[in-house]
Coordinates of C-alpha atoms and ligand atoms in Angstrom, one line a residue:
X1 CA 0.0 0.0 0.0
X2 CA 1.2 3.5 -0.8
X3 CA -0.1 6.6 0.9
X4 CA -1.8 9.0 -1.4
X5 CA -2.6 12.3 0.2
X6 CA -6.3 11.6 0.3
X7 CA -6.4 7.8 0.4
X8 CA -4.5 4.6 0.4
X9 CA -3.8 3.4 -3.1
X10 CA -2.3 0.1 -4.0
X11 CA 0.1 -0.7 -6.8
X12 CA -2.8 -2.8 -8.2
X13 CA -4.8 0.4 -8.6
X14 CA -2.0 1.8 -10.8
X15 CA -2.1 -1.3 -13.0
X16 CA -5.9 -1.3 -13.1
X17 CA -6.1 2.4 -14.2
X18 CA -3.3 1.9 -16.6
X19 CA -5.1 -1.1 -18.3
X20 CA -8.4 0.8 -18.4
X21 CA -6.7 3.7 -20.0
X22 CA -5.0 1.5 -22.5
X23 CA -8.3 0.0 -23.5
X24 CA -9.8 3.5 -23.9
X25 CA -6.8 4.9 -25.7
X26 CA -7.9 3.8 -29.1
X27 CA -11.2 5.7 -28.7
X28 CA -9.5 8.8 -27.4
X29 CA -7.0 8.6 -30.3
X30 CA -9.9 8.8 -32.8
X31 CA -11.3 12.0 -31.3
X32 CA -11.3 15.0 -33.7
X33 CA -10.1 18.5 -33.1
X34 CA -13.5 19.7 -32.0
X35 CA -13.8 17.1 -29.3
X36 CA -10.3 17.8 -28.0
X37 CA -10.9 21.5 -28.0
X38 CA -14.0 21.0 -26.0
X39 CA -12.0 19.2 -23.3
X40 CA -9.4 22.0 -23.3
X41 CA -12.0 24.6 -23.0
X42 CA -13.5 22.8 -20.0
X43 CA -10.1 22.9 -18.4
X44 CA -9.9 26.6 -19.2
X45 CA -13.3 27.3 -17.6
X46 CA -12.5 25.3 -14.5
X47 CA -9.3 27.2 -14.0
X48 CA -10.9 30.6 -14.6
X49 CA -13.6 29.8 -12.1
X50 CA -11.1 28.7 -9.4
X51 CA -8.6 31.5 -9.5
X52 CA -8.9 32.4 -5.9
X53 CA -8.5 28.8 -4.8
X54 CA -5.4 28.4 -7.0
X55 CA -3.9 31.4 -5.3
X56 CA -4.8 30.1 -1.9
X57 CA -3.3 26.6 -2.3
X58 CA 0.0 28.0 -3.6
X59 CA 0.2 30.6 -0.8
X60 CA -0.3 27.7 1.6
X61 CA 2.4 25.6 -0.1
X62 CA 5.2 28.3 0.0
X63 CA 3.7 31.7 0.2
X64 CA 3.8 32.2 -3.5
X65 CA 2.6 35.8 -4.2
X66 CA -0.7 36.1 -6.0
X67 CA 0.8 38.0 -8.9
X68 CA 3.4 35.3 -9.5
X69 CA 0.6 32.7 -9.4
X70 CA -1.4 34.6 -12.0
X71 CA 1.5 35.1 -14.3
X72 CA 3.5 31.9 -14.1
X73 CA 0.9 29.4 -13.0
X74 CA -2.5 30.5 -14.4
X75 CA -1.7 32.6 -17.5
X76 CA 1.1 30.3 -18.7
X77 CA -1.5 27.5 -18.7
X78 CA -4.5 29.4 -20.0
X79 CA -2.4 31.0 -22.8
X80 CA -1.2 27.5 -23.7
X81 CA -4.8 26.2 -23.9
X82 CA -5.9 29.2 -26.0
X83 CA -2.9 28.7 -28.4
X84 CA -3.7 24.9 -28.7
X85 CA -7.4 25.6 -29.3
X86 CA -6.6 28.1 -32.0
X87 CA -4.2 25.9 -33.8
X88 CA -5.2 22.3 -33.1
X89 CA -7.2 21.8 -36.3
X90 CA -4.1 22.8 -38.3
X91 CA -1.7 20.7 -36.2
X92 CA -3.9 17.6 -36.6
X93 CA -4.2 18.0 -40.4
X94 CA -1.9 15.6 -42.3
X95 CA 1.1 17.6 -43.4
X96 CA 1.8 17.1 -47.1
X97 CA 5.5 16.8 -48.1
X98 CA 6.9 17.2 -51.6
X99 CA 7.5 14.1 -53.7
X100 CA 11.0 13.5 -54.9
X101 CA 11.5 12.5 -58.5
X102 CA 12.3 8.9 -57.7
X103 CA 8.9 8.5 -56.0
X104 CA 6.8 10.0 -58.7
X105 CA 3.3 8.6 -58.6
X106 CA 3.1 8.8 -54.8
X107 CA 1.5 11.3 -52.4
X108 CA 3.3 11.7 -49.1
X109 CA 2.3 13.2 -45.8
X110 CA 3.0 13.2 -42.1
X111 CA 0.3 12.2 -39.7
X112 CA 0.5 13.3 -36.1
X113 CA -1.0 10.4 -34.1
X114 CA -1.1 10.1 -30.3
X115 CA 1.6 8.2 -28.6
X116 CA -1.0 6.4 -26.4
X117 CA -0.5 6.0 -22.6
X118 CA 1.4 9.0 -21.3
X119 CA 2.9 9.4 -17.8
X120 CA 3.5 13.0 -16.5
X121 CA 5.7 13.5 -13.4
X122 CA 5.9 17.1 -12.3
X123 CA 7.9 19.2 -9.8
X124 CA 7.0 21.5 -7.0
X125 CA 8.4 24.8 -8.1
X126 CA 5.6 25.7 -10.5
X127 CA 3.3 22.9 -9.2
X128 CA 0.3 23.8 -11.2
X129 CA 1.6 24.9 -14.6
X130 CA 4.3 22.3 -14.9
X131 CA 1.7 19.6 -14.3
X132 CA -1.1 21.1 -16.4
X133 CA 0.9 22.4 -19.4
X134 CA 2.1 19.0 -20.5
X135 CA -1.4 17.7 -19.8
X136 CA -2.8 20.3 -22.3
X137 CA -0.3 19.0 -24.9
X138 CA -1.1 15.4 -24.2
X139 CA -4.9 15.9 -24.4
X140 CA -4.5 18.0 -27.5
X141 CA -2.6 15.2 -29.1
X142 CA -5.3 12.6 -28.2
X143 CA -3.5 10.7 -25.4
X144 CA -4.6 9.1 -22.2
X145 CA -2.6 10.3 -19.2
X146 CA -1.6 9.3 -15.7
X147 CA -0.2 12.3 -13.8
X148 CA 1.9 12.4 -10.6
X149 CA 2.3 15.9 -9.2
X150 CA 4.9 16.8 -6.6
X151 CA 4.5 15.7 -3.0
X152 CA 6.3 18.9 -1.8
X153 CA 3.3 21.1 -2.7
X154 CA 0.5 19.0 -1.3
X155 CA -2.2 21.7 -1.4
X156 CA -1.7 22.4 -5.1
X157 CA -1.5 18.6 -5.8
X158 CA -4.8 18.1 -4.0
X159 CA -6.3 20.9 -6.1
X160 CA -5.0 19.3 -9.3
X161 CA -6.5 15.9 -8.3
X162 CA -10.0 17.4 -7.7
X163 CA -9.8 19.4 -10.9
X164 CA -9.0 16.3 -13.0
X165 CA -11.5 14.1 -11.2
X166 CA -14.2 16.7 -12.1
X167 CA -13.1 17.1 -15.7
X168 CA -12.1 13.6 -16.9
X169 CA -13.1 10.0 -16.4
X170 CA -10.3 8.0 -14.8
X171 CA -9.9 5.9 -17.9
X172 CA -8.8 9.1 -19.7
X173 CA -6.8 11.2 -17.2
X174 CA -6.0 10.1 -13.7
X175 CA -3.9 11.8 -10.9
X176 CA -1.9 9.9 -8.4
X177 CA -0.5 12.0 -5.5
X178 CA 2.2 10.8 -3.2
X179 CA 5.9 10.4 -2.5
X180 CA 8.7 9.2 -4.7
X181 CA 7.5 5.6 -4.2
X182 CA 4.4 6.4 -6.2
X183 CA 6.5 7.6 -9.1
X184 CA 8.7 4.5 -8.8
X185 CA 5.7 2.2 -9.1
X186 CA 4.2 4.2 -12.0
X187 CA 7.5 4.0 -13.8
X188 CA 7.2 0.2 -13.9
X189 CA 4.2 0.4 -16.2
X190 CA 4.7 0.1 -20.0
X191 CA 3.9 3.7 -20.9
X192 CA 4.3 4.8 -24.5
X193 CA 5.7 8.2 -23.4
X194 CA 7.0 9.8 -20.2
X195 CA 7.1 13.5 -19.7
X196 CA 9.2 14.3 -16.7
X197 CA 10.1 17.7 -15.2
X198 CA 12.6 17.8 -12.4
X199 CA 16.3 17.3 -11.5
X200 CA 18.8 15.8 -13.9
X201 CA 19.7 13.0 -11.4
X202 CA 16.0 11.9 -11.3
X203 CA 15.8 12.4 -15.1
X204 CA 18.3 9.5 -15.4
X205 CA 16.1 7.3 -13.2
X206 CA 13.2 8.1 -15.4
X207 CA 15.2 7.4 -18.6
X208 CA 16.4 4.0 -17.2
X209 CA 12.8 3.0 -16.4
X210 CA 11.7 4.1 -19.9
X211 CA 14.3 1.9 -21.5
X212 CA 12.6 -1.2 -20.1
X213 CA 9.7 -0.6 -22.5
X214 CA 11.6 1.7 -24.9
X215 CA 9.1 4.4 -24.1
X216 CA 10.0 7.8 -25.5
X217 CA 10.8 10.5 -23.0
X218 CA 10.6 14.3 -22.7
X219 CA 12.9 15.3 -19.9
X220 CA 12.6 18.9 -18.8
X221 CA 15.5 19.3 -16.4
X222 CA 17.6 22.0 -14.8
X223 CA 21.2 23.0 -14.1
X224 CA 23.2 26.1 -13.8
X225 CA 22.1 28.9 -16.2
X226 CA 24.6 31.7 -16.6
X227 CA 23.9 35.4 -17.3
X228 CA 26.7 37.0 -19.2
X229 CA 27.0 40.7 -18.8
X230 CA 29.6 42.3 -21.0
X231 CA 31.4 45.7 -20.9
X232 CA 28.8 47.3 -23.2
X233 CA 25.7 46.1 -21.3
X234 CA 23.1 48.5 -19.8
X235 CA 24.2 47.4 -16.3
X236 CA 21.3 48.9 -14.4
X237 CA 18.8 47.2 -16.6
X238 CA 20.8 43.9 -16.3
X239 CA 20.9 44.2 -12.5
X240 CA 17.2 44.9 -12.2
X241 CA 16.3 42.0 -14.5
X242 CA 18.7 39.6 -12.7
X243 CA 17.3 40.6 -9.3
X244 CA 13.8 39.9 -10.6
X245 CA 14.9 36.5 -11.9
X246 CA 16.5 35.6 -8.6
X247 CA 13.5 36.7 -6.5
X248 CA 10.6 35.6 -8.6
X249 CA 9.4 32.4 -6.9
X250 CA 12.3 32.9 -4.6
X251 CA 14.8 32.0 -7.3
X252 CA 13.2 28.5 -7.5
X253 CA 12.8 28.7 -11.3
X254 CA 14.5 26.3 -13.7
X255 CA 15.3 29.1 -16.0
X256 CA 16.3 31.6 -13.3
X257 CA 19.8 33.1 -13.6
X258 CA 22.0 30.7 -11.5
X259 CA 25.2 32.8 -11.6
X260 CA 26.5 36.0 -13.3
X261 CA 29.6 36.3 -15.4
X262 CA 30.4 40.0 -15.7
X263 CA 33.1 42.0 -17.3
X264 CA 35.3 43.3 -14.5
X265 CA 34.6 46.9 -15.5
X266 CA 30.9 46.5 -14.7
X267 CA 31.1 44.7 -11.4
X268 CA 30.8 47.5 -8.9
X269 CA 28.0 49.3 -10.8
X270 CA 26.2 46.0 -11.1
X271 CA 26.3 45.3 -7.4
X272 CA 25.1 48.8 -6.6
X273 CA 22.2 48.6 -9.0
X274 CA 21.3 45.1 -7.7
X275 CA 21.1 46.4 -4.2
X276 CA 18.9 49.3 -5.4
X277 CA 16.7 46.9 -7.3
X278 CA 16.2 44.6 -4.3
X279 CA 15.4 47.6 -2.1
X280 CA 12.8 49.0 -4.6
X281 CA 11.2 45.7 -5.3
X282 CA 11.0 44.0 -1.9
X283 CA 11.7 46.7 0.7
X284 CA 10.4 50.0 -0.5
X285 CA 9.2 51.1 2.9
X286 CA 12.3 49.7 4.7
X287 CA 10.2 47.4 6.9
X288 CA 12.5 44.4 6.1
X289 CA 12.3 42.0 3.1
X290 CA 10.8 39.3 5.3
X291 CA 7.7 41.6 5.6
X292 CA 7.2 41.7 1.8
X293 CA 4.2 40.0 0.3
X294 CA 6.0 40.0 -3.0
X295 CA 8.6 37.5 -1.8
X296 CA 7.9 33.7 -1.7
X297 CA 9.7 31.3 0.6
X298 CA 12.0 28.3 0.0
X299 CA 9.6 25.4 -0.4
X300 CA 10.6 23.4 2.7
X301 CA 13.2 23.0 5.5
X302 CA 15.3 20.5 3.5
X303 CA 15.7 22.9 0.6
X304 CA 16.2 25.8 3.0
X305 CA 19.1 23.9 4.7
X306 CA 20.5 22.9 1.3
X307 CA 20.7 26.5 0.1
X308 CA 22.0 27.7 3.5
X309 CA 24.7 25.1 3.3
X310 CA 25.9 26.3 -0.1
X311 CA 26.2 29.9 1.4
X312 CA 28.1 28.6 4.4
X313 CA 30.4 26.4 2.4
X314 CA 31.2 29.3 0.0
X315 CA 31.9 31.6 3.0
X316 CA 34.2 29.0 4.6
X317 CA 36.1 28.7 1.3
X318 CA 36.7 32.4 1.0
X319 CA 33.6 33.9 -0.7
X320 CA 32.3 37.3 0.4
X321 CA 28.8 38.5 1.0
X322 CA 28.1 41.7 -0.9
X323 CA 24.5 41.9 -0.1
X324 CA 21.9 40.1 2.1
X325 CA 22.8 36.9 4.0
X326 CA 20.0 37.0 6.5
X327 CA 18.3 33.7 7.0
X328 CA 15.3 32.7 9.2
X329 CA 15.0 29.0 9.5
X330 CA 11.5 28.9 11.1
X331 CA 10.2 30.7 8.0
X332 CA 12.4 29.1 5.3
X333 CA 13.4 32.7 4.6
X334 CA 16.6 33.6 2.8
X335 CA 17.3 37.2 2.0
X336 CA 18.4 38.0 -1.6
X337 CA 22.1 37.4 -1.3
X338 CA 25.0 38.3 -3.6
X339 CA 28.4 36.5 -3.3
X340 CA 31.7 37.4 -4.8
X341 CA 35.1 35.6 -4.7
X342 CA 33.4 32.3 -5.6
X343 CA 35.3 29.4 -7.3
X344 CA 34.6 26.0 -8.6
X345 CA 35.6 24.2 -5.4
X346 CA 32.5 25.6 -3.7
X347 CA 29.2 23.7 -3.8
X348 CA 27.5 26.9 -4.9
X349 CA 29.4 26.7 -8.2
X350 CA 28.8 23.0 -8.6
X351 CA 25.1 22.6 -7.8
X352 CA 22.0 24.3 -9.2
X353 CA 21.2 26.9 -6.5
X354 CA 17.5 27.1 -6.8
X355 CA 17.2 29.9 -4.3
X356 CA 17.7 33.7 -4.1
X357 CA 21.5 33.6 -4.0
X358 CA 23.6 35.1 -6.7
X359 CA 27.3 34.3 -7.2
X360 CA 29.2 36.7 -9.4
X361 CA 32.3 35.8 -11.4
X362 CA 34.3 38.4 -13.2
X363 CA 36.1 38.1 -16.5
X364 CA 38.5 40.2 -18.7
X365 CA 38.4 38.4 -22.0
X366 CA 35.3 37.0 -23.6
X367 CA 37.2 33.7 -24.4
X368 CA 37.3 33.1 -20.6
X369 CA 33.5 33.1 -20.5
X370 CA 33.1 30.6 -23.3
X371 CA 35.8 28.3 -21.9
X372 CA 34.2 28.4 -18.4
X373 CA 30.7 27.7 -19.7
X374 CA 31.8 25.0 -22.2
X375 CA 33.7 23.3 -19.4
X376 CA 30.3 22.6 -17.7
X377 CA 27.1 20.8 -18.6
X378 CA 25.1 22.5 -21.3
X379 CA 22.7 24.9 -19.5
X380 CA 18.9 25.0 -19.8
X381 CA 19.2 28.8 -20.4
X382 CA 22.0 31.0 -21.3
X383 CA 21.5 34.8 -21.1
X384 CA 23.5 37.5 -22.7
X385 CA 23.4 41.2 -21.8
X386 CA 25.3 43.3 -24.3
X387 CA 24.9 46.2 -26.8
X388 CA 27.7 44.8 -29.0
X389 CA 26.4 42.6 -31.8
X390 CA 29.8 40.9 -32.3
X391 CA 29.9 39.9 -28.7
X392 CA 26.3 38.6 -28.8
X393 CA 27.1 36.5 -31.8
X394 CA 30.3 35.3 -30.2
X395 CA 28.6 34.1 -27.0
X396 CA 25.7 32.6 -28.9
X397 CA 27.7 30.8 -31.6
X398 CA 30.4 29.4 -29.3
X399 CA 28.2 27.9 -26.6
X400 CA 25.3 25.4 -26.5
X401 CA 22.2 25.8 -24.4
X402 CA 18.5 24.8 -24.4
X403 CA 17.3 28.4 -25.0
X404 CA 18.7 31.9 -24.9
X405 CA 17.5 35.4 -24.2
X406 CA 19.4 38.5 -25.2
X407 CA 19.1 41.7 -23.2
X408 CA 16.4 40.4 -20.9
X409 CA 15.7 37.2 -18.9
X410 CA 13.2 34.3 -18.7
X411 CA 11.1 35.3 -21.7
X412 CA 11.6 32.0 -23.6
X413 CA 9.1 30.1 -21.5
X414 CA 6.2 32.3 -22.4
X415 CA 6.5 32.3 -26.2
X416 CA 4.3 29.6 -27.6
X417 CA 6.2 29.5 -30.9
X418 CA 9.6 28.9 -29.3
X419 CA 10.6 25.4 -28.4
X420 CA 11.3 25.2 -24.7
X421 CA 13.6 22.7 -23.1
X422 CA 17.2 21.8 -22.4
X423 CA 20.0 19.9 -24.1
X424 CA 21.6 16.7 -22.7
X425 CA 22.0 17.2 -18.9
X426 CA 19.5 20.1 -19.0
X427 CA 16.9 18.1 -20.9
X428 CA 15.8 16.1 -23.9
X429 CA 12.9 17.1 -26.1
X430 CA 11.0 20.4 -26.3
X431 CA 7.7 21.7 -24.8
X432 CA 5.3 24.6 -25.5
X433 CA 2.7 25.1 -28.2
X434 CA 3.2 23.0 -31.3
X435 CA 6.4 21.6 -29.9
X436 CA 4.5 20.1 -26.9
X437 CA 1.9 18.7 -29.2
X438 CA 4.7 17.2 -31.4
X439 CA 6.4 15.7 -28.4
X440 CA 3.1 13.9 -27.4
X441 CA 2.6 12.6 -31.0
X442 CA 4.1 10.0 -33.1
X443 CA 5.0 11.5 -36.5
X444 CA 3.9 8.8 -38.8
X445 CA 5.2 9.1 -42.3
X446 CA 2.7 8.0 -44.9
X447 CA 3.5 7.3 -48.6
X448 CA 0.5 6.5 -50.8
X449 CA 1.1 5.1 -54.3
X450 CA -1.3 6.7 -56.7
X451 CA 0.1 5.4 -60.0
X452 CA 3.1 3.5 -61.3
X453 CA 5.2 1.1 -59.3
X454 CA 8.8 0.4 -58.3
X455 CA 8.8 -2.5 -60.9
X456 CA 12.0 -1.2 -62.6
X457 CA 13.9 -2.1 -59.4
X458 CA 12.6 -5.6 -59.0
X459 CA 15.0 -8.5 -59.6
X460 CA 16.5 -10.1 -61.6
X461 CA 19.1 -7.3 -61.6
X462 CA 20.2 -7.4 -65.2
X463 CA 21.9 -4.6 -67.1
X464 CA 18.8 -2.4 -67.6
X465 CA 18.2 -2.3 -63.8
X466 CA 21.8 -1.5 -63.1
X467 CA 21.8 1.4 -65.6
X468 CA 18.7 2.9 -64.0
X469 CA 20.2 2.6 -60.5
X470 CA 23.5 4.3 -61.8
X471 CA 21.4 7.2 -63.2
X472 CA 19.5 7.6 -59.9
X473 CA 22.7 7.5 -57.8
X474 CA 24.4 10.0 -60.1
X475 CA 21.7 12.6 -60.8
X476 CA 19.0 12.4 -58.1
Ligands
NAD1 P1 12.6 16.3 -8.5 O1 13.4 15.7 -9.6 O2 13.1 16.1 -7.1 O3 11.1 15.8 -8.4 C1 10.3 15.9 -9.6 C2 9.2 14.8 -9.5 O4 9.9 13.6 -9.6 C3 8.4 14.8 -8.3 O5 7.0 14.5 -8.6 C4 9.0 13.7 -7.4 O6 8.1 13.0 -6.6 C5 9.5 12.7 -8.5 N1 10.7 12.0 -8.1 C6 11.7 12.4 -7.3 N2 12.7 11.5 -7.1 C7 12.3 10.4 -7.9 C8 12.8 9.1 -8.2 N3 13.9 8.7 -7.6 N4 12.1 8.3 -9.0 C9 11.0 8.7 -9.6 N5 10.4 9.9 -9.3 C10 11.0 10.8 -8.5 O7 12.6 17.9 -8.8 P2 12.0 19.0 -8.0 O8 12.8 19.3 -6.8 O9 10.5 18.8 -7.8 O10 12.2 20.3 -9.0 C11 13.3 21.0 -9.1 C12 14.1 20.6 -10.3 O11 13.3 20.6 -11.5 C13 15.3 21.6 -10.6 O12 16.4 20.9 -11.1 C14 14.7 22.4 -11.8 O13 15.7 23.0 -12.6 C15 13.9 21.4 -12.5 N6 12.9 22.0 -13.3 C16 13.0 22.0 -14.6 C17 12.0 22.6 -15.4 C18 12.1 22.6 -16.9 O14 11.1 23.0 -17.5 N7 13.2 22.3 -17.5 C19 11.0 23.3 -14.8 C20 10.9 23.2 -13.4 C21 11.9 22.6 -12.7

């Protein structure tokens, strides 16, 4: 028996629901765009009529400010639903491809068909949107889904469960709450596709489990995303944007700036502007940042202690605090903190920080930046702040990353026409808009013979056949 937040569930339940979904998957696969759009619209209506409750559950989970809930949890889902509804008919249409000369007489197209049984495992940091956005893509693509939300944000997970139970029969979409053990058991089932969002180490567990049934995977992972600020950058703008990125959701965003690499000439101005930004955003009346209603908390004690230990380890090894440093354990509160004098022997430069702490590294030559970044795993996001087009091209062309934003931060997640996701250690596969739909679909190539045949290639291979093949190889 495994403890679900609301009931006791047994492993046999997972198998039963999985089998029921598998049986139903053929029917769901045959639904047309209109029927799928109806389901998406019902999700939209449910969300719009439960806005207050959504805010409440996330405030209970980690004091997420209402505005951040609206922007990053609600709007990111409702805009994805609207985009899917507006485009689904087109996405589902067979996509004709040109016919090469050697295949004259055929008509060729790509058919997006559902993968079938999909498992979604989601994290706690955007506990609503990172569970529901992939669900939107899966439903749009005609799949059946089992969803396991994060155990670290139980109020939101409970809300998701109620929402899905109200909107879908269990043999189409089912939610299983619970600890890691629930995910472990679900991963034993022969899903056709697994969409996982979380840490790279857990991504490896998921991929190993997927290998058992050769299920395809989408892995939306994390890592250390750098923000490069060169000698030409508008340093005040860069500092304000970086402070926002580090404080939004308390820095617990996969695409938050993890660390800054700044040209030495800009360092002091950057720290001054960062201090000013924090004051204006979170402490305008000087009552203390801990009083701000615009500042969430670290999700739980374990993560609070993890981030705290990175700061302590860095300070022991010679880093200096330029700003912040205050921590209140009882509240899982960490003040926005800036560290300089950091190096790679420190945990803070080895692990994804996932908290409001910003290490700053300085550089003189742009080649140092590229060498440093390329010496590490490819990041989920790489940011460039610069007014110099040559520098921008240099940083963009000489590094690899999931996505990039130039002269701003974190925009990539909200553009439905940009593929969102990492590369290798930061992820496999892409989400958002059509890319999410594609990820949840099998691209079936269909070639339909309308006239003629490949007879000229049939054996026996005498001279005439050889001459035809020679011509094809040479000229087509
Ligand atoms: P996590 O990997 O600890 O947990 C994610 C989910 O996996 C949870 O539902 C959890 O129960 C489950 N899980 C944990 N350990 C498991 C195991 N051994 N076997 C099976 N399932 C397991 O991640 P988290 O702490 O919830 O989220 C933070 C991480 O997610 C960060 O690394 C962050 O960068 C990343 N992230 C990435 C994206 C993205 O879109 N690329 C978005 C948000 C978060």
